[in-house]
Amino acid sequence: MIKVSNLLVKYNNQIIIDTISFDIYKNSIISLIGESGAGKTTLLRALVGLIPLKSGEVLIDNIPVLLMNKKRRSELIGYVFQHFNLFKNLTVLENCIDPLLVHGFNYQDANEKAIEWLNQFGMTDFKNKYPFNLSGGQQQRVAIARSLCLTPKVLLLDEPTASLDPKNTNILIRILKDLAKRGFCIILASQDMNFVYDVFDEIFYIDKGKIVDSCNDRNHLFETNYIAPFFDKISKKLKK
């Protein structure tokens, strides 16, 4: 379980995340939505300990994230950046093996584990290719596979469909739902409302660093004060 208590993040004396609190359990997909600059990416980065907190804390299984060393954090939390952050000079397989070697796996075990995850995402045939030889959807699958090689409990994704066509978006939806069923806790930030609607167990609407609306029931989604208008606004933009 992730427990976030009174999270406060400031930058140059400006409040970016404003005393946010929530609990998230395994087997769930949480979607963070809101206007650009609302604080979604900052919240993800705060959850993984990439930025300092002014106050508050993030607990994973009752252990404060900021008290963990970087190695332990990366074992518990997988983070897939918007632009994937794959090493361009390493092959697909090497990208997945690298974090395992850093965490003390021997090469044979690291290779086997990397192949196992690449196989689950249908990417073993591309294991010797470099990221620049792959489509956006393929790079996305490699990035997720790499983040899961250490078998974290939590998976964070920032704008995961930004580089994907509809076919690869549907593949990603299937992957995320499967991971949630297997016990992962998934938190994603997205402006893609069709994608969000298909995957969410709960939605948090963020405005000026605060969670001002939430919903965990599709039957009542369009009765919400902020989420429903935002869905409508984004849908109208897509139709233009």
PDB file of N, CA and C in Angstrom, residues 15-21 38-40 204-213:
ATOM      1  N   ILE A  15       4.128  27.180  -4.065  1.00  0.00           N
ATOM      2  CA  ILE A  15       3.597  25.855  -3.748  1.00  0.00           C
ATOM      3  C   ILE A  15       3.254  25.120  -5.043  1.00  0.00           C
ATOM      4  N   ILE A  16       3.859  23.954  -5.238  1.00  0.00           N
ATOM      5  CA  ILE A  16       3.609  23.138  -6.429  1.00  0.00           C
ATOM      6  C   ILE A  16       2.668  21.986  -6.099  1.00  0.00           C
ATOM      7  N   ILE A  17       2.893  21.339  -4.965  1.00  0.00           N
ATOM      8  CA  ILE A  17       1.994  20.311  -4.445  1.00  0.00           C
ATOM      9  C   ILE A  17       1.529  20.778  -3.069  1.00  0.00           C
ATOM     10  N   ASP A  18       0.221  20.878  -2.890  1.00  0.00           N
ATOM     11  CA  ASP A  18      -0.328  21.562  -1.715  1.00  0.00           C
ATOM     12  C   ASP A  18      -1.029  20.581  -0.763  1.00  0.00           C
ATOM     13  N   THR A  19      -0.264  20.067   0.188  1.00  0.00           N
ATOM     14  CA  THR A  19      -0.772  19.202   1.278  1.00  0.00           C
ATOM     15  C   THR A  19      -1.724  18.110   0.779  1.00  0.00           C
ATOM     16  N   ILE A  20      -1.234  17.332  -0.186  1.00  0.00           N
ATOM     17  CA  ILE A  20      -2.015  16.225  -0.744  1.00  0.00           C
ATOM     18  C   ILE A  20      -1.912  15.000   0.154  1.00  0.00           C
ATOM     19  N   SER A  21      -3.047  14.305   0.331  1.00  0.00           N
ATOM     20  CA  SER A  21      -3.083  13.050   1.088  1.00  0.00           C
ATOM     21  C   SER A  21      -3.977  12.043   0.363  1.00  0.00           C
ATOM     22  N   ALA A  38      -0.608  21.536 -13.664  1.00  0.00           N
ATOM     23  CA  ALA A  38      -1.394  21.398 -12.429  1.00  0.00           C
ATOM     24  C   ALA A  38      -0.610  20.733 -11.308  1.00  0.00           C
ATOM     25  N   GLY A  39       0.445  19.975 -11.671  1.00  0.00           N
ATOM     26  CA  GLY A  39       1.254  19.319 -10.647  1.00  0.00           C
ATOM     27  C   GLY A  39       1.313  17.808 -10.757  1.00  0.00           C
ATOM     28  N   LYS A  40       0.797  17.248 -11.844  1.00  0.00           N
ATOM     29  CA  LYS A  40       0.726  15.787 -11.987  1.00  0.00           C
ATOM     30  C   LYS A  40       2.113  15.151 -12.020  1.00  0.00           C
ATOM     31  N   PHE A 204      -7.977  10.992  -9.842  1.00  0.00           N
ATOM     32  CA  PHE A 204      -7.787  12.201  -9.039  1.00  0.00           C
ATOM     33  C   PHE A 204      -7.635  13.376  -9.998  1.00  0.00           C
ATOM     34  N   TYR A 205      -8.459  14.402  -9.816  1.00  0.00           N
ATOM     35  CA  TYR A 205      -8.306  15.630 -10.603  1.00  0.00           C
ATOM     36  C   TYR A 205      -7.471  16.607  -9.790  1.00  0.00           C
ATOM     37  N   ILE A 206      -6.375  17.046 -10.376  1.00  0.00           N
ATOM     38  CA  ILE A 206      -5.447  17.937  -9.683  1.00  0.00           C
ATOM     39  C   ILE A 206      -5.539  19.341 -10.270  1.00  0.00           C
ATOM     40  N   ASP A 207      -5.651  20.311  -9.399  1.00  0.00           N
ATOM     41  CA  ASP A 207      -5.696  21.715  -9.810  1.00  0.00           C
ATOM     42  C   ASP A 207      -4.836  22.528  -8.850  1.00  0.00           C
ATOM     43  N   LYS A 208      -3.846  23.202  -9.393  1.00  0.00           N
ATOM     44  CA  LYS A 208      -2.935  24.032  -8.590  1.00  0.00           C
ATOM     45  C   LYS A 208      -2.348  23.249  -7.411  1.00  0.00           C
ATOM     46  N   GLY A 209      -1.952  22.022  -7.707  1.00  0.00           N
ATOM     47  CA  GLY A 209      -1.274  21.213  -6.702  1.00  0.00           C
ATOM     48  C   GLY A 209      -2.158  20.551  -5.679  1.00  0.00           C
ATOM     49  N   LYS A 210      -3.476  20.670  -5.833  1.00  0.00           N
ATOM     50  CA  LYS A 210      -4.405  20.033  -4.899  1.00  0.00           C
ATOM     51  C   LYS A 210      -5.274  19.002  -5.615  1.00  0.00           C
ATOM     52  N   ILE A 211      -5.655  17.942  -4.906  1.00  0.00           N
ATOM     53  CA  ILE A 211      -6.674  17.034  -5.417  1.00  0.00           C
ATOM     54  C   ILE A 211      -8.026  17.645  -5.068  1.00  0.00           C
ATOM     55  N   VAL A 212      -8.741  18.119  -6.089  1.00  0.00           N
ATOM     56  CA  VAL A 212     -10.003  18.821  -5.841  1.00  0.00           C
ATOM     57  C   VAL A 212     -11.221  17.974  -6.212  1.00  0.00           C
ATOM     58  N   ASP A 213     -10.980  16.822  -6.846  1.00  0.00           N
ATOM     59  CA  ASP A 213     -12.089  15.948  -7.228  1.00  0.00           C
ATOM     60  C   ASP A 213     -11.545  14.538  -7.408  1.00  0.00           C
TER      61      ASP A 213
END
